[in-house]
Coordinates of C-alpha atoms and ligand atoms in Angstrom, one line a residue:
M96 CA 61.9 103.8 144.4
M97 CA 63.7 107.3 143.5
N98 CA 62.4 109.2 140.3
L99 CA 64.5 109.4 138.6
E100 CA 63.2 112.2 136.3
I101 CA 66.2 114.5 134.6
P102 CA 64.5 118.7 135.0
S103 CA 64.4 119.8 131.8
G104 CA 67.3 121.8 130.7
L105 CA 70.0 120.3 134.0
G106 CA 71.8 118.7 131.0
D107 CA 72.6 122.4 129.3
M108 CA 72.6 123.6 132.8
L109 CA 75.2 121.7 133.2
K110 CA 77.8 121.9 130.2
D111 CA 77.2 124.9 130.0
F112 CA 79.0 125.7 133.6
T113 CA 81.9 123.0 132.7
V114 CA 82.3 125.0 129.5
A115 CA 82.4 128.3 131.7
V116 CA 84.9 126.8 134.3
L117 CA 87.1 125.2 131.8
R118 CA 87.6 128.7 129.6
E119 CA 87.4 131.1 132.8
K120 CA 89.8 128.6 134.8
P121 CA 88.9 129.9 138.1
S122 CA 90.9 129.5 141.0
N123 CA 88.0 128.8 143.7
L124 CA 85.6 126.6 142.3
N125 CA 82.8 126.8 144.8
E126 CA 83.3 130.0 144.9
Y127 CA 83.5 130.8 141.4
A128 CA 80.1 128.1 141.0
V129 CA 78.1 130.6 143.3
E130 CA 79.5 133.4 141.6
Y131 CA 78.3 131.6 138.6
F132 CA 74.5 130.7 139.3
T133 CA 73.8 133.4 140.6
R134 CA 74.8 135.0 137.8
A135 CA 72.6 132.9 136.0
R136 CA 69.6 133.3 137.9
D137 CA 69.4 136.7 137.4
I138 CA 69.0 136.1 133.3
S139 CA 66.1 135.6 132.8
K140 CA 65.3 134.2 129.3
P141 CA 68.2 134.7 127.0
K142 CA 68.2 136.1 123.1
T143 CA 70.3 134.8 120.6
V144 CA 72.3 138.0 121.7
P145 CA 73.2 139.0 125.2
M146 CA 72.6 142.4 124.6
Y147 CA 70.1 143.9 126.7
I148 CA 69.0 147.7 128.1
I149 CA 68.8 147.1 132.2
V150 CA 65.9 148.8 133.6
D151 CA 65.1 148.9 136.3
D152 CA 61.8 151.5 136.8
D153 CA 62.4 152.7 140.2
E154 CA 65.6 153.8 139.3
A155 CA 64.7 155.8 136.7
G156 CA 67.6 158.6 135.5
E157 CA 71.0 156.8 136.8
P158 CA 73.2 155.2 136.2
D159 CA 73.4 152.2 138.3
L160 CA 76.5 150.3 138.2
K161 CA 76.8 147.7 141.5
P162 CA 76.2 144.2 141.3
K163 CA 72.7 143.0 141.1
T164 CA 71.3 139.6 142.8
N165 CA 67.6 139.3 141.6
K166 CA 64.8 140.5 140.3
N167 CA 66.5 142.2 137.5
K168 CA 64.3 142.0 134.3
Y169 CA 67.4 141.2 131.6
A170 CA 70.4 141.0 134.1
R171 CA 73.1 140.0 132.6
R172 CA 76.1 141.5 135.2
N173 CA 78.8 140.2 135.9
S174 CA 79.1 140.5 139.9
V175 CA 82.8 139.1 139.9
S176 CA 84.0 142.9 138.5
A177 CA 81.4 144.7 139.6
E178 CA 82.8 148.3 141.1
R179 CA 80.6 150.1 143.0
Y180 CA 79.8 153.7 140.8
D181 CA 78.3 156.3 142.9
P182 CA 76.8 159.0 140.8
E183 CA 77.1 161.5 144.5
A184 CA 80.5 160.6 145.1
D185 CA 81.2 163.9 142.8
D186 CA 82.9 164.0 139.0
D187 CA 86.1 165.6 140.6
E188 CA 86.3 163.5 143.5
K189 CA 87.8 161.5 141.3
E190 CA 91.1 161.5 140.1
K191 CA 91.6 162.9 136.8
V192 CA 93.8 160.6 134.2
V193 CA 95.4 162.9 131.4
Y194 CA 97.9 161.2 128.7
P195 CA 99.8 164.5 127.3
K196 CA 99.4 164.9 123.4
S197 CA 101.0 166.9 120.8
T198 CA 99.0 169.3 119.0
E199 CA 98.7 166.3 115.9
Q200 CA 97.2 163.7 118.4
R201 CA 95.0 166.3 120.4
N202 CA 93.8 167.2 116.4
R203 CA 93.3 163.7 114.7
L204 CA 91.4 162.9 118.4
K205 CA 89.4 166.1 118.3
E206 CA 88.6 165.0 114.4
D207 CA 87.7 160.9 115.1
L208 CA 85.6 162.4 118.0
E209 CA 83.2 164.7 115.8
G210 CA 79.8 162.5 115.1
I211 CA 80.3 159.6 117.9
L212 CA 77.2 160.1 119.5
I213 CA 77.4 158.9 122.7
F214 CA 79.6 161.9 122.8
R215 CA 76.5 164.5 121.9
S216 CA 75.4 164.2 125.8
L217 CA 78.7 165.9 126.9
D218 CA 79.0 169.4 126.8
S219 CA 82.6 171.3 126.0
D220 CA 84.4 170.5 128.8
Q221 CA 83.9 167.2 129.5
I222 CA 84.4 166.6 125.2
N223 CA 87.9 167.9 126.8
N224 CA 88.1 165.6 129.9
V225 CA 87.9 163.1 126.8
I226 CA 90.5 164.6 125.2
D227 CA 92.6 164.3 128.3
A228 CA 91.5 160.8 129.3
M229 CA 92.3 158.9 125.8
F230 CA 95.7 157.5 124.8
E231 CA 96.7 155.8 121.8
K232 CA 96.3 152.3 120.8
N233 CA 98.8 150.4 118.0
V234 CA 96.3 147.8 116.2
T235 CA 97.6 144.9 114.0
D236 CA 95.7 142.9 112.2
G237 CA 93.4 139.9 113.6
E238 CA 93.7 141.3 117.0
V239 CA 91.3 141.1 119.3
V240 CA 90.5 144.1 121.1
I241 CA 87.2 142.9 122.8
K242 CA 86.4 139.7 123.4
Q243 CA 82.5 138.4 124.0
G244 CA 82.0 138.0 127.8
D245 CA 85.0 139.4 129.4
D246 CA 84.9 141.4 131.5
G247 CA 84.6 145.1 130.5
D248 CA 88.4 147.3 130.6
N249 CA 88.1 150.7 128.5
F250 CA 86.1 152.8 125.5
Y251 CA 87.3 153.2 122.5
V252 CA 87.4 155.6 119.7
I253 CA 88.5 154.2 116.2
D254 CA 91.0 156.7 114.7
S255 CA 91.9 154.3 111.9
G256 CA 91.4 150.7 110.2
T257 CA 88.4 148.1 110.0
Y258 CA 87.0 146.3 113.2
D259 CA 84.1 143.2 112.4
V260 CA 81.8 143.4 115.0
I261 CA 81.6 139.1 116.1
V262 CA 78.9 137.5 118.3
D263 CA 78.9 134.1 119.4
V264 CA 75.3 132.0 118.4
N265 CA 75.0 128.8 120.0
G266 CA 78.8 128.4 119.3
D267 CA 78.8 129.9 115.7
E268 CA 80.8 132.8 114.7
K269 CA 78.6 135.0 113.5
K270 CA 79.9 139.0 111.4
V271 CA 77.2 141.1 112.6
F272 CA 78.7 145.1 111.9
E273 CA 81.9 146.6 110.2
F274 CA 83.3 149.5 111.5
D275 CA 85.3 151.0 108.9
N276 CA 87.8 153.7 109.8
K277 CA 85.3 155.8 112.1
G278 CA 82.8 155.2 114.8
S279 CA 83.3 153.4 118.8
F280 CA 82.7 151.0 120.4
G281 CA 83.0 149.0 124.3
E282 CA 80.4 151.3 126.5
L283 CA 78.1 148.9 126.3
A284 CA 79.9 146.2 129.1
L285 CA 80.9 149.6 131.5
M286 CA 77.4 151.5 130.2
Y287 CA 75.6 148.3 131.9
N288 CA 78.1 146.7 134.4
M289 CA 77.5 143.8 132.2
P290 CA 79.9 141.6 129.7
R291 CA 81.0 142.3 126.3
S292 CA 78.3 141.5 124.3
A293 CA 80.3 141.0 121.4
T294 CA 83.8 140.7 119.9
I295 CA 85.9 143.1 118.3
R296 CA 88.4 142.0 116.3
S297 CA 90.4 143.9 113.1
S298 CA 90.8 143.5 109.7
D299 CA 93.6 145.2 109.3
D300 CA 96.1 147.6 111.1
G301 CA 94.7 150.4 112.9
I302 CA 94.8 153.0 115.3
L303 CA 92.7 153.6 118.3
W304 CA 91.5 155.7 121.2
A305 CA 91.2 154.2 124.3
M306 CA 89.6 155.1 127.6
D307 CA 89.7 153.1 131.1
R308 CA 86.4 152.4 132.6
S309 CA 86.6 154.5 135.2
S310 CA 87.3 158.2 133.1
F311 CA 84.1 157.1 130.9
Q312 CA 82.3 156.3 134.4
R313 CA 83.6 159.4 135.6
I314 CA 82.9 161.8 132.1
I315 CA 81.2 159.9 129.8
L316 CA 78.4 157.6 132.2
K317 CA 76.2 159.8 134.2
A318 CA 74.9 162.8 131.0
A319 CA 75.0 159.0 128.1
F320 CA 72.8 157.2 130.4
K321 CA 69.6 159.3 131.2
K322 CA 69.8 160.4 127.6
R323 CA 69.8 156.8 125.9
K324 CA 67.3 155.8 128.7
H325 CA 65.0 159.0 128.3
Y326 CA 64.6 158.6 124.5
E327 CA 64.6 155.2 124.4
R328 CA 61.6 155.0 126.4
L329 CA 60.5 157.4 123.7
L330 CA 61.2 155.0 120.6
E331 CA 60.2 152.1 122.3
H332 CA 56.6 153.2 121.1
V333 CA 56.5 154.5 118.0
P334 CA 55.3 151.7 116.0
M335 CA 58.1 151.8 113.2
L336 CA 60.8 151.9 115.1
Q337 CA 59.9 148.4 115.8
S338 CA 61.5 146.9 113.6
I339 CA 65.0 148.5 114.3
D340 CA 67.1 146.1 116.6
E341 CA 67.6 147.5 120.7
Y342 CA 71.6 148.1 119.3
E343 CA 70.5 150.1 117.0
R344 CA 68.0 151.9 118.8
M345 CA 70.5 152.2 121.8
N346 CA 72.1 154.5 119.3
L347 CA 69.4 156.7 117.7
A348 CA 68.9 157.5 121.4
D349 CA 72.0 159.0 121.4
A350 CA 71.4 160.7 118.6
L351 CA 69.2 162.5 119.2
L352 CA 68.8 166.5 119.7
T353 CA 66.0 168.0 122.3
K354 CA 64.4 170.7 120.5
I355 CA 61.5 172.8 122.4
F356 CA 58.8 175.3 120.5
A357 CA 56.7 178.0 121.3
D358 CA 52.8 177.8 120.0
G359 CA 52.7 179.2 116.4
D360 CA 56.4 178.5 115.7
V361 CA 56.6 177.1 112.7
I362 CA 59.4 173.9 112.6
I363 CA 58.9 173.2 109.3
R364 CA 58.2 175.0 106.6
Q365 CA 56.7 174.1 103.4
G366 CA 59.7 174.6 100.4
D367 CA 62.6 174.1 102.8
E368 CA 65.0 171.8 102.2
A369 CA 65.2 168.9 104.9
D370 CA 67.6 168.9 107.7
G371 CA 66.7 166.6 109.5
M372 CA 63.3 164.4 111.3
Y373 CA 61.6 165.2 114.1
F374 CA 59.9 162.6 117.0
I375 CA 57.6 164.9 119.4
E376 CA 58.0 164.3 122.9
E377 CA 55.9 166.4 124.0
G378 CA 52.5 168.6 122.8
S379 CA 51.5 168.3 119.4
V380 CA 51.5 170.3 115.6
H381 CA 49.3 170.7 113.0
I382 CA 50.4 169.8 109.9
S383 CA 48.9 172.3 106.8
I384 CA 50.0 172.6 102.7
S385 CA 49.7 175.7 100.9
K386 CA 48.4 176.1 98.0
E387 CA 49.5 178.5 94.4
S388 CA 46.4 180.3 95.1
G389 CA 47.5 181.4 98.7
H390 CA 45.0 178.5 100.7
V391 CA 46.4 177.9 103.4
D392 CA 44.5 173.5 103.6
R393 CA 45.1 172.1 107.4
V394 CA 45.5 168.9 106.7
G395 CA 46.0 167.3 110.5
S396 CA 47.9 167.2 113.4
L397 CA 50.0 164.9 115.2
T398 CA 50.6 164.4 119.2
E399 CA 53.1 162.7 121.1
G400 CA 54.6 159.9 120.0
K401 CA 54.3 160.3 116.5
Y402 CA 57.0 161.5 113.8
F403 CA 57.4 164.4 110.9
G404 CA 60.0 165.6 108.8
E405 CA 60.9 161.9 107.4
L406 CA 59.4 162.5 103.3
A407 CA 61.3 164.7 102.3
L408 CA 64.4 162.9 103.3
I409 CA 62.8 159.9 102.2
E410 CA 62.4 161.0 98.8
N411 CA 65.0 163.3 98.9
K412 CA 62.7 166.7 98.1
P413 CA 61.9 169.9 99.7
R414 CA 59.3 169.2 102.8
S415 CA 56.2 169.1 101.4
A416 CA 53.5 170.6 103.9
N417 CA 54.5 173.2 107.4
V418 CA 54.6 172.1 110.5
V419 CA 53.1 174.0 113.4
A420 CA 53.5 173.6 117.0
D421 CA 50.1 173.6 118.5
G422 CA 51.1 175.4 121.9
K423 CA 54.5 174.0 123.8
V424 CA 56.3 171.2 121.9
K425 CA 59.3 169.8 122.6
A426 CA 60.3 167.4 120.0
A427 CA 63.2 165.2 119.8
F428 CA 66.1 166.3 116.1
L429 CA 67.5 163.3 114.3
E430 CA 69.8 164.7 111.7
R431 CA 70.2 164.4 108.0
E432 CA 73.0 162.0 108.3
S433 CA 72.3 160.4 111.4
F434 CA 68.7 159.5 109.4
E435 CA 70.8 157.9 106.4
R436 CA 73.3 156.0 108.8
L437 CA 70.8 154.7 111.1
L438 CA 67.4 154.7 110.0
G439 CA 67.9 152.9 106.7
P440 CA 65.4 149.6 107.7
C441 CA 62.9 151.1 108.2
L442 CA 63.0 153.2 105.3
D443 CA 60.2 150.7 103.7
I444 CA 57.6 151.5 106.1
M445 CA 57.7 154.9 106.0
K446 CA 57.9 155.4 102.5
R447 CA 54.7 153.2 102.4
N448 CA 53.7 155.5 105.1
S449 CA 54.5 158.1 103.1
E450 CA 51.8 157.4 100.2
I451 CA 48.8 158.6 102.9
Y452 CA 50.9 161.9 102.7
K453 CA 50.4 162.5 99.3
K454 CA 46.8 161.6 99.3
Y455 CA 46.8 164.8 101.7
A456 CA 48.3 166.3 99.5
G457 CA 46.4 165.8 96.5
K458 CA 48.5 163.9 94.4
K459 CA 47.1 161.1 94.1
Ligands
1OR625 P1 81.0 145.9 125.1 O1 81.3 146.5 125.9 O2 79.8 145.1 125.0 C1 81.4 145.0 122.5 O3 81.5 145.4 123.4 C2 80.8 146.2 122.1 O4 80.7 145.5 120.2 C3 79.6 146.5 122.3 O5 80.2 146.8 123.7 C4 79.2 147.7 121.7 O6 79.9 148.8 121.6 C5 79.5 147.0 120.2 N1 76.4 146.7 115.7 C6 77.5 147.3 116.2 N2 78.9 147.0 117.4 C7 78.3 146.5 118.1 C8 77.1 145.7 118.2 C9 76.0 145.8 116.9 N3 77.0 144.9 119.1 C10 77.8 145.6 120.2 N4 78.2 146.6 119.8 N5 75.1 144.9 116.6 C11 74.4 144.6 117.7 C12 74.4 142.8 117.5 C13 73.4 142.4 118.0 C14 74.8 145.4 114.9 C15 73.6 146.3 114.9 C16 72.6 146.2 113.4

């Protein structure tokens, strides 16, 4: 007799497929099924939230928007829409899209772009290209600007309005974030060539600046991608940052600025106002405390992967110690403003660690 045992997961698989068909209404069911199940095979362990960094170790450093069919770690690429992106076919060859703007619009846009982390990796020419390529889009209250699961079309920068970020968790809508009159969204689908990871719905009338997919790829992608990948690797190994989510880590990677110091450079001077904190990328530093007697006590040293300079930010106090480069040091700097915005979730951990410093300083 035939064994009719139903493999585990079959029911869900067929149900998901049916839902996808009903939702997407493909014109050719066979073709759609091939694509659908190819994609399904590539998705390793689905998380509650579809957000993946797609990094193949052998491809480090280059954005790759070619559709993949196998062996990816967390692929969730949509091979239907995937355009080939070839970083070598260089920027200028692709057609530049220029939307003429009034002086008022240009100024407003420039202001809106300030503080957008993904632009940190761009030089001033590239920023001008961004300004040229963006077009204004009016949004009404309740409008769905991005729908989870769709293919990526535009990248958006907020001029005004409030926008909810909503993620579908097993059929339930969950609001995970709210943009309030500033910020940007829609970069993930364009950067990693995957479907939209969340729905963005306005909760007020507003104005957005939009940039189409190919302009995004031409101007922003390469630089931003490299930087993200580079810093994500560094940040992955920082224990304090284990508690932040993947998306926050990406933003953090965008926010960092590289600084190089020579042997003996004073990176932080005791008593100064704090402007930010550092993660050591290469090299080591030593930490010392200047006593009133004029004596300088060495209290420790830190190497690659460690961080410093967070204490004054947490406690809102002047710098409590000197930090000096021991040989050449490469460090990633996080400004105070980004620190406050992005590292809220780690504050407790950092506070706990700060008790250790106090012991060194002899306060406890
Ligand atoms: P996209 O192209 O996937 C949806 O289209 C956009 O929502 C996505 O790019 C991101 O720009 C944005 N917080 C804020 N914005 C988000 C988040 C998010 N996820 C995606 N987008 N969080 C992550 C939720 C899992 C909350 C972090 C605290």
